[in-house]
Amino acid sequence: MKEIILIKNGELVLKGLNRSTFESMLIKTIRRRLKDLGKISIKNAQSTIYIEPVEDEFDFEEAIDRVSKIFGIAAFSRCAALNKDMDEILSVVADYVKPALSKVKTFKVIAKRSDKSFPFTSPEISAQVGGAILSAMPYLKVDVKNPDIVVSVEIRDYAAYIHAGQIHGAGGLPVGSSGKATILISGGIDSPVAAYLMAKRGLTLNAVHFASPPYTGPLAEKKVKTLLEKVAAYSGDIRLALVPFTEIQEAIAENCKEEYFTLIMRRMMMRISEKLAVASGSKALITGESLGQVASQTLPAIGVTDIVTKELPVLRPLIGMDKEDIIIISRKIDAFETSILPYEDCCTVFTPKHPRTRPTIEDCQEAESVFDFEPLIEKAINETLYTRITRDGEAV
Ligand code: ATP
Ligand code: MG
């Protein structure tokens, strides 16, 4: 028996976007994400996208998992595709829906016949299919008002389709439909979640990571790449810029008052990230900051880091979220276990004992005025290395 994936128009998130642009973006994404699983055919007809494996060895379970991570799809169905033949439908339906129905007590059948040449009416199809299910699973009851599961039988142009309930999609808007932005990614819990949330709103992602070897090691870098792989399963490929940050951090440690270390460091990160982002066509920066979470995320601290960016807005999707809520999303995208691995980040290397929590812009400017940081910024940008992260690792 052949299985296919159906996505109906009502299950697409079409709001605010031109329908045909949206659909073609989505179909392109589906094609790209499923490409290495084997040949597929994608049809867009009768207000439905049909994703159909062409080869027998196609990994359907993996395809379901991948489709569930494509933004722009609110829900989809996994269906048996059968010949438009009542005997065939009746012989297959009970077995096919059994796994879904084994967890519930009540069901109902909804039949739709868009191919009017099919010799049974919708009520007749519903009655016969319901009967076949009840004789295979007599402990079930039909509940037409409030069933636990709806079994659908659809007689369409191409074939007859059976499915038992919808699968939750990733929601959001198709990646790329909102443009491109650059995430400042650390090895922590927050920034991968921020990246995921903004990709969900239709952004293609670039990433910037600041590393300070030898204070930070290759494992910290590997951790960041692994986190981006988790995000890439949703966002698609991510171009990562690895910025050498050691000299700048050492210059800050040498020249600035200790209580300003973190703030000045964060201002340098924003300056460099903005330049890299503008050069790559990004229209915003994204950070994982959350108000009040740490000393560098008080409102005055966010104020003095925000002010150094001149050309791009800074998106902070976690600003109003509690850590617990952030962790729920971190677990959902399978990033949490990686995020809590104990490798040094450049932020933790030069942490002041008593950071300023109420800094003023003038204080920061004064603290920075004691050293010439522009050439260091230029140098770091010139020495930045680029790599492409895919869901399966680093692209070569
Ligand atoms: P996270 O869990 O994302 O590390 P955090 O709560 O530890 O966040 P900070 O360390 O103050 O907070 O970092 C705030 C934000 O600054 C991060 O969410 C991230 O966007 C950015 N950031 C921090 N460290 C780095 C880094 N080494 N490279 C790139 N961006 C960074
Ligand atoms: Mg951090």
PDB file of N, CA, C and O and ligand atoms in Angstrom, residues 183-194 207-212 216 224 241 243 245 249 262 265-266 269-270 273 286-290 293-297 315 318 323 326 339 345-348, ligand 1:
ATOM      1  N   ILE A 183      21.657  35.815  13.551  1.00  0.00           N
ATOM      2  CA  ILE A 183      21.561  35.475  14.970  1.00  0.00           C
ATOM      3  C   ILE A 183      22.954  35.496  15.604  1.00  0.00           C
ATOM      4  O   ILE A 183      23.898  34.927  15.053  1.00  0.00           O
ATOM      5  N   LEU A 184      23.078  36.152  16.761  1.00  0.00           N
ATOM      6  CA  LEU A 184      24.309  36.063  17.549  1.00  0.00           C
ATOM      7  C   LEU A 184      24.167  34.808  18.388  1.00  0.00           C
ATOM      8  O   LEU A 184      23.352  34.757  19.317  1.00  0.00           O
ATOM      9  N   ILE A 185      24.928  33.796  18.025  1.00  0.00           N
ATOM     10  CA  ILE A 185      24.722  32.493  18.661  1.00  0.00           C
ATOM     11  C   ILE A 185      25.841  32.196  19.658  1.00  0.00           C
ATOM     12  O   ILE A 185      27.015  32.297  19.342  1.00  0.00           O
ATOM     13  N   SER A 186      25.470  31.851  20.891  1.00  0.00           N
ATOM     14  CA  SER A 186      26.445  31.435  21.893  1.00  0.00           C
ATOM     15  C   SER A 186      26.258  29.936  22.061  1.00  0.00           C
ATOM     16  O   SER A 186      25.533  29.314  21.305  1.00  0.00           O
ATOM     17  N   GLY A 187      26.858  29.352  23.062  1.00  0.00           N
ATOM     18  CA  GLY A 187      26.603  27.931  23.294  1.00  0.00           C
ATOM     19  C   GLY A 187      25.520  27.732  24.335  1.00  0.00           C
ATOM     20  O   GLY A 187      25.327  26.633  24.838  1.00  0.00           O
ATOM     21  N   GLY A 188      24.795  28.809  24.669  1.00  0.00           N
ATOM     22  CA  GLY A 188      23.838  28.734  25.778  1.00  0.00           C
ATOM     23  C   GLY A 188      22.480  28.193  25.380  1.00  0.00           C
ATOM     24  O   GLY A 188      22.293  27.662  24.276  1.00  0.00           O
ATOM     25  N   ILE A 189      21.527  28.337  26.291  1.00  0.00           N
ATOM     26  CA  ILE A 189      20.178  27.830  26.053  1.00  0.00           C
ATOM     27  C   ILE A 189      19.384  28.814  25.190  1.00  0.00           C
ATOM     28  O   ILE A 189      18.583  28.418  24.340  1.00  0.00           O
ATOM     29  N   ASP A 190      19.632  30.105  25.400  1.00  0.00           N
ATOM     30  CA  ASP A 190      18.715  31.110  24.865  1.00  0.00           C
ATOM     31  C   ASP A 190      18.842  31.377  23.365  1.00  0.00           C
ATOM     32  O   ASP A 190      17.834  31.436  22.658  1.00  0.00           O
ATOM     33  N   SER A 191      20.069  31.580  22.900  1.00  0.00           N
ATOM     34  CA  SER A 191      20.182  32.033  21.502  1.00  0.00           C
ATOM     35  C   SER A 191      19.677  31.005  20.480  1.00  0.00           C
ATOM     36  O   SER A 191      19.068  31.423  19.479  1.00  0.00           O
ATOM     37  N   PRO A 192      19.858  29.692  20.676  1.00  0.00           N
ATOM     38  CA  PRO A 192      19.262  28.769  19.695  1.00  0.00           C
ATOM     39  C   PRO A 192      17.730  28.876  19.668  1.00  0.00           C
ATOM     40  O   PRO A 192      17.121  28.759  18.601  1.00  0.00           O
ATOM     41  N   VAL A 193      17.135  29.123  20.824  1.00  0.00           N
ATOM     42  CA  VAL A 193      15.672  29.267  20.886  1.00  0.00           C
ATOM     43  C   VAL A 193      15.259  30.546  20.156  1.00  0.00           C
ATOM     44  O   VAL A 193      14.284  30.564  19.391  1.00  0.00           O
ATOM     45  N   ALA A 194      16.031  31.621  20.368  1.00  0.00           N
ATOM     46  CA  ALA A 194      15.744  32.885  19.669  1.00  0.00           C
ATOM     47  C   ALA A 194      15.832  32.678  18.152  1.00  0.00           C
ATOM     48  O   ALA A 194      14.987  33.166  17.388  1.00  0.00           O
ATOM     49  N   ALA A 207      24.413  33.226  10.967  1.00  0.00           N
ATOM     50  CA  ALA A 207      24.784  33.224  12.379  1.00  0.00           C
ATOM     51  C   ALA A 207      26.188  33.798  12.556  1.00  0.00           C
ATOM     52  O   ALA A 207      27.016  33.720  11.643  1.00  0.00           O
ATOM     53  N   VAL A 208      26.395  34.396  13.734  1.00  0.00           N
ATOM     54  CA  VAL A 208      27.729  34.885  14.100  1.00  0.00           C
ATOM     55  C   VAL A 208      28.080  34.288  15.452  1.00  0.00           C
ATOM     56  O   VAL A 208      27.255  34.321  16.376  1.00  0.00           O
ATOM     57  N   HIS A 209      29.275  33.730  15.551  1.00  0.00           N
ATOM     58  CA  HIS A 209      29.737  33.258  16.865  1.00  0.00           C
ATOM     59  C   HIS A 209      31.119  33.826  17.155  1.00  0.00           C
ATOM     60  O   HIS A 209      31.998  33.804  16.294  1.00  0.00           O
ATOM     61  N   PHE A 210      31.279  34.314  18.386  1.00  0.00           N
ATOM     62  CA  PHE A 210      32.561  34.864  18.814  1.00  0.00           C
ATOM     63  C   PHE A 210      33.291  33.822  19.654  1.00  0.00           C
ATOM     64  O   PHE A 210      32.744  33.328  20.643  1.00  0.00           O
ATOM     65  N   ALA A 211      34.509  33.497  19.232  1.00  0.00           N
ATOM     66  CA  ALA A 211      35.295  32.503  19.967  1.00  0.00           C
ATOM     67  C   ALA A 211      36.612  33.138  20.404  1.00  0.00           C
ATOM     68  O   ALA A 211      37.157  33.988  19.689  1.00  0.00           O
ATOM     69  N   SER A 212      37.079  32.745  21.560  1.00  0.00           N
ATOM     70  CA  SER A 212      38.312  33.325  22.085  1.00  0.00           C
ATOM     71  C   SER A 212      39.347  32.259  22.422  1.00  0.00           C
ATOM     72  O   SER A 212      39.650  32.029  23.587  1.00  0.00           O
ATOM     73  N   THR A 216      38.677  29.702  24.930  1.00  0.00           N
ATOM     74  CA  THR A 216      37.598  28.782  24.566  1.00  0.00           C
ATOM     75  C   THR A 216      38.184  27.743  23.609  1.00  0.00           C
ATOM     76  O   THR A 216      39.063  28.062  22.811  1.00  0.00           O
ATOM     77  N   VAL A 224      28.437  24.880  19.457  1.00  0.00           N
ATOM     78  CA  VAL A 224      27.668  25.904  18.727  1.00  0.00           C
ATOM     79  C   VAL A 224      27.187  25.345  17.383  1.00  0.00           C
ATOM     80  O   VAL A 224      26.037  25.539  16.978  1.00  0.00           O
ATOM     81  N   ALA A 241      29.368  32.620  10.649  1.00  0.00           N
ATOM     82  CA  ALA A 241      30.622  33.381  10.666  1.00  0.00           C
ATOM     83  C   ALA A 241      31.271  33.169  12.025  1.00  0.00           C
ATOM     84  O   ALA A 241      30.661  33.428  13.058  1.00  0.00           O
ATOM     85  N   VAL A 243      34.006  34.406  14.430  1.00  0.00           N
ATOM     86  CA  VAL A 243      34.820  35.607  14.605  1.00  0.00           C
ATOM     87  C   VAL A 243      35.852  35.387  15.704  1.00  0.00           C
ATOM     88  O   VAL A 243      35.492  35.023  16.829  1.00  0.00           O
ATOM     89  N   PHE A 245      37.855  36.435  18.652  1.00  0.00           N
ATOM     90  CA  PHE A 245      37.511  37.529  19.573  1.00  0.00           C
ATOM     91  C   PHE A 245      38.570  37.728  20.657  1.00  0.00           C
ATOM     92  O   PHE A 245      38.436  38.619  21.501  1.00  0.00           O
ATOM     93  N   GLN A 249      38.965  40.829  23.429  1.00  0.00           N
ATOM     94  CA  GLN A 249      38.697  40.574  24.854  1.00  0.00           C
ATOM     95  C   GLN A 249      39.917  40.899  25.706  1.00  0.00           C
ATOM     96  O   GLN A 249      39.796  41.468  26.791  1.00  0.00           O
ATOM     97  N   THR A 262      31.936  43.032  30.627  1.00  0.00           N
ATOM     98  CA  THR A 262      30.888  42.344  29.872  1.00  0.00           C
ATOM     99  C   THR A 262      30.159  43.314  28.947  1.00  0.00           C
ATOM    100  O   THR A 262      29.888  42.996  27.780  1.00  0.00           O
ATOM    101  N   MET A 265      32.324  44.279  26.036  1.00  0.00           N
ATOM    102  CA  MET A 265      32.426  43.112  25.158  1.00  0.00           C
ATOM    103  C   MET A 265      31.155  42.966  24.311  1.00  0.00           C
ATOM    104  O   MET A 265      31.215  42.733  23.109  1.00  0.00           O
ATOM    105  N   ARG A 266      30.005  43.157  24.953  1.00  0.00           N
ATOM    106  CA  ARG A 266      28.756  43.001  24.217  1.00  0.00           C
ATOM    107  C   ARG A 266      28.582  44.120  23.179  1.00  0.00           C
ATOM    108  O   ARG A 266      28.055  43.907  22.099  1.00  0.00           O
ATOM    109  N   MET A 269      30.630  43.047  20.286  1.00  0.00           N
ATOM    110  CA  MET A 269      29.932  41.982  19.534  1.00  0.00           C
ATOM    111  C   MET A 269      28.869  42.585  18.612  1.00  0.00           C
ATOM    112  O   MET A 269      28.729  42.165  17.461  1.00  0.00           O
ATOM    113  N   MET A 270      28.126  43.554  19.144  1.00  0.00           N
ATOM    114  CA  MET A 270      27.058  44.161  18.334  1.00  0.00           C
ATOM    115  C   MET A 270      27.651  44.920  17.146  1.00  0.00           C
ATOM    116  O   MET A 270      27.123  44.837  16.030  1.00  0.00           O
ATOM    117  N   SER A 273      28.918  42.287  14.649  1.00  0.00           N
ATOM    118  CA  SER A 273      27.795  41.534  14.065  1.00  0.00           C
ATOM    119  C   SER A 273      27.042  42.392  13.059  1.00  0.00           C
ATOM    120  O   SER A 273      26.619  41.905  12.002  1.00  0.00           O
ATOM    121  N   ILE A 286      19.625  39.277  15.657  1.00  0.00           N
ATOM    122  CA  ILE A 286      18.771  38.575  16.634  1.00  0.00           C
ATOM    123  C   ILE A 286      19.654  38.182  17.812  1.00  0.00           C
ATOM    124  O   ILE A 286      20.771  37.676  17.610  1.00  0.00           O
ATOM    125  N   THR A 287      19.190  38.415  19.040  1.00  0.00           N
ATOM    126  CA  THR A 287      19.927  37.916  20.209  1.00  0.00           C
ATOM    127  C   THR A 287      18.978  37.108  21.096  1.00  0.00           C
ATOM    128  O   THR A 287      17.755  37.172  20.948  1.00  0.00           O
ATOM    129  N   GLY A 288      19.558  36.391  22.041  1.00  0.00           N
ATOM    130  CA  GLY A 288      18.766  35.590  22.977  1.00  0.00           C
ATOM    131  C   GLY A 288      18.561  36.290  24.310  1.00  0.00           C
ATOM    132  O   GLY A 288      18.337  35.628  25.316  1.00  0.00           O
ATOM    133  N   GLU A 289      18.622  37.610  24.305  1.00  0.00           N
ATOM    134  CA  GLU A 289      18.483  38.325  25.581  1.00  0.00           C
ATOM    135  C   GLU A 289      17.056  38.258  26.129  1.00  0.00           C
ATOM    136  O   GLU A 289      16.086  38.283  25.389  1.00  0.00           O
ATOM    137  N   SER A 290      16.985  38.206  27.477  1.00  0.00           N
ATOM    138  CA  SER A 290      15.697  38.165  28.168  1.00  0.00           C
ATOM    139  C   SER A 290      15.807  39.143  29.340  1.00  0.00           C
ATOM    140  O   SER A 290      16.769  39.087  30.103  1.00  0.00           O
ATOM    141  N   GLN A 293      17.493  38.734  33.058  1.00  0.00           N
ATOM    142  CA  GLN A 293      17.988  37.370  33.299  1.00  0.00           C
ATOM    143  C   GLN A 293      19.371  37.359  33.949  1.00  0.00           C
ATOM    144  O   GLN A 293      19.645  36.555  34.833  1.00  0.00           O
ATOM    145  N   VAL A 294      20.252  38.208  33.485  1.00  0.00           N
ATOM    146  CA  VAL A 294      21.593  38.340  34.076  1.00  0.00           C
ATOM    147  C   VAL A 294      21.947  39.832  34.115  1.00  0.00           C
ATOM    148  O   VAL A 294      21.218  40.670  33.576  1.00  0.00           O
ATOM    149  N   ALA A 295      23.092  40.141  34.739  1.00  0.00           N
ATOM    150  CA  ALA A 295      23.473  41.542  34.938  1.00  0.00           C
ATOM    151  C   ALA A 295      23.550  42.317  33.622  1.00  0.00           C
ATOM    152  O   ALA A 295      23.234  43.499  33.576  1.00  0.00           O
ATOM    153  N   SER A 296      23.961  41.640  32.545  1.00  0.00           N
ATOM    154  CA  SER A 296      24.092  42.363  31.277  1.00  0.00           C
ATOM    155  C   SER A 296      22.758  42.471  30.539  1.00  0.00           C
ATOM    156  O   SER A 296      22.707  42.924  29.407  1.00  0.00           O
ATOM    157  N   GLN A 297      21.683  42.032  31.178  1.00  0.00           N
ATOM    158  CA  GLN A 297      20.375  42.113  30.522  1.00  0.00           C
ATOM    159  C   GLN A 297      19.362  42.917  31.339  1.00  0.00           C
ATOM    160  O   GLN A 297      18.153  42.718  31.233  1.00  0.00           O
ATOM    161  N   LEU A 315      16.400  42.211  17.027  1.00  0.00           N
ATOM    162  CA  LEU A 315      15.218  41.453  17.455  1.00  0.00           C
ATOM    163  C   LEU A 315      15.592  40.615  18.671  1.00  0.00           C
ATOM    164  O   LEU A 315      16.608  39.925  18.663  1.00  0.00           O
ATOM    165  N   LEU A 318      13.069  36.687  22.977  1.00  0.00           N
ATOM    166  CA  LEU A 318      12.888  36.109  24.318  1.00  0.00           C
ATOM    167  C   LEU A 318      12.731  37.174  25.393  1.00  0.00           C
ATOM    168  O   LEU A 318      12.675  36.841  26.575  1.00  0.00           O
ATOM    169  N   LYS A 323      12.720  31.828  32.011  1.00  0.00           N
ATOM    170  CA  LYS A 323      13.653  30.758  31.636  1.00  0.00           C
ATOM    171  C   LYS A 323      12.914  29.428  31.416  1.00  0.00           C
ATOM    172  O   LYS A 323      13.233  28.689  30.485  1.00  0.00           O
ATOM    173  N   ILE A 326      11.478  29.252  28.064  1.00  0.00           N
ATOM    174  CA  ILE A 326      12.540  29.143  27.051  1.00  0.00           C
ATOM    175  C   ILE A 326      13.035  27.694  26.993  1.00  0.00           C
ATOM    176  O   ILE A 326      13.242  27.131  25.915  1.00  0.00           O
ATOM    177  N   SER A 339      22.931  22.375  24.882  1.00  0.00           N
ATOM    178  CA  SER A 339      23.149  23.694  25.497  1.00  0.00           C
ATOM    179  C   SER A 339      23.753  23.585  26.902  1.00  0.00           C
ATOM    180  O   SER A 339      24.490  24.465  27.324  1.00  0.00           O
ATOM    181  N   ASP A 345      32.351  29.514  27.337  1.00  0.00           N
ATOM    182  CA  ASP A 345      31.994  30.457  26.289  1.00  0.00           C
ATOM    183  C   ASP A 345      32.851  31.699  26.510  1.00  0.00           C
ATOM    184  O   ASP A 345      33.333  31.929  27.616  1.00  0.00           O
ATOM    185  N   CYS A 346      33.037  32.494  25.458  1.00  0.00           N
ATOM    186  CA  CYS A 346      33.900  33.665  25.633  1.00  0.00           C
ATOM    187  C   CYS A 346      33.337  34.631  26.679  1.00  0.00           C
ATOM    188  O   CYS A 346      34.082  35.346  27.334  1.00  0.00           O
ATOM    189  N   CYS A 347      32.004  34.596  26.880  1.00  0.00           N
ATOM    190  CA  CYS A 347      31.407  35.497  27.875  1.00  0.00           C
ATOM    191  C   CYS A 347      31.819  35.134  29.286  1.00  0.00           C
ATOM    192  O   CYS A 347      31.878  35.979  30.168  1.00  0.00           O
ATOM    193  N   THR A 348      32.045  33.847  29.517  1.00  0.00           N
ATOM    194  CA  THR A 348      32.330  33.416  30.887  1.00  0.00           C
ATOM    195  C   THR A 348      33.807  33.541  31.231  1.00  0.00           C
ATOM    196  O   THR A 348      34.194  33.411  32.386  1.00  0.00           O
TER     197      THR A 348
HETATM  198  P1  ATP B   1      22.588  32.354  25.833  1.00  0.00           P
HETATM  199  O1  ATP B   1      21.879  31.300  26.594  1.00  0.00           O
HETATM  200  O2  ATP B   1      22.044  32.558  24.454  1.00  0.00           O
HETATM  201  O3  ATP B   1      24.079  32.166  25.876  1.00  0.00           O
HETATM  202  P2  ATP B   1      22.727  34.081  28.043  1.00  0.00           P
HETATM  203  O4  ATP B   1      21.526  34.122  28.884  1.00  0.00           O
HETATM  204  O5  ATP B   1      23.864  33.247  28.468  1.00  0.00           O
HETATM  205  O6  ATP B   1      22.271  33.706  26.568  1.00  0.00           O
HETATM  206  P3  ATP B   1      24.556  36.258  27.553  1.00  0.00           P
HETATM  207  O7  ATP B   1      25.683  35.350  27.704  1.00  0.00           O
HETATM  208  O8  ATP B   1      24.542  37.563  28.268  1.00  0.00           O
HETATM  209  O9  ATP B   1      23.163  35.586  27.910  1.00  0.00           O
HETATM  210  O10 ATP B   1      24.340  36.559  26.029  1.00  0.00           O
HETATM  211  C1  ATP B   1      23.257  37.298  25.572  1.00  0.00           C
HETATM  212  C2  ATP B   1      23.155  37.127  24.080  1.00  0.00           C
HETATM  213  O11 ATP B   1      24.358  37.586  23.447  1.00  0.00           O
HETATM  214  C3  ATP B   1      23.053  35.676  23.655  1.00  0.00           C
HETATM  215  O12 ATP B   1      21.727  35.203  23.698  1.00  0.00           O
HETATM  216  C4  ATP B   1      23.596  35.721  22.251  1.00  0.00           C
HETATM  217  O13 ATP B   1      22.615  36.203  21.350  1.00  0.00           O
HETATM  218  C5  ATP B   1      24.703  36.752  22.372  1.00  0.00           C
HETATM  219  N1  ATP B   1      25.998  36.089  22.656  1.00  0.00           N
HETATM  220  C6  ATP B   1      26.533  35.786  23.844  1.00  0.00           C
HETATM  221  N2  ATP B   1      27.728  35.175  23.708  1.00  0.00           N
HETATM  222  C7  ATP B   1      27.964  35.076  22.383  1.00  0.00           C
HETATM  223  C8  ATP B   1      29.024  34.539  21.562  1.00  0.00           C
HETATM  224  N3  ATP B   1      30.101  33.976  22.092  1.00  0.00           N
HETATM  225  N4  ATP B   1      28.926  34.638  20.226  1.00  0.00           N
HETATM  226  C9  ATP B   1      27.821  35.211  19.659  1.00  0.00           C
HETATM  227  N5  ATP B   1      26.812  35.732  20.369  1.00  0.00           N
HETATM  228  C10 ATP B   1      26.864  35.668  21.710  1.00  0.00           C
END
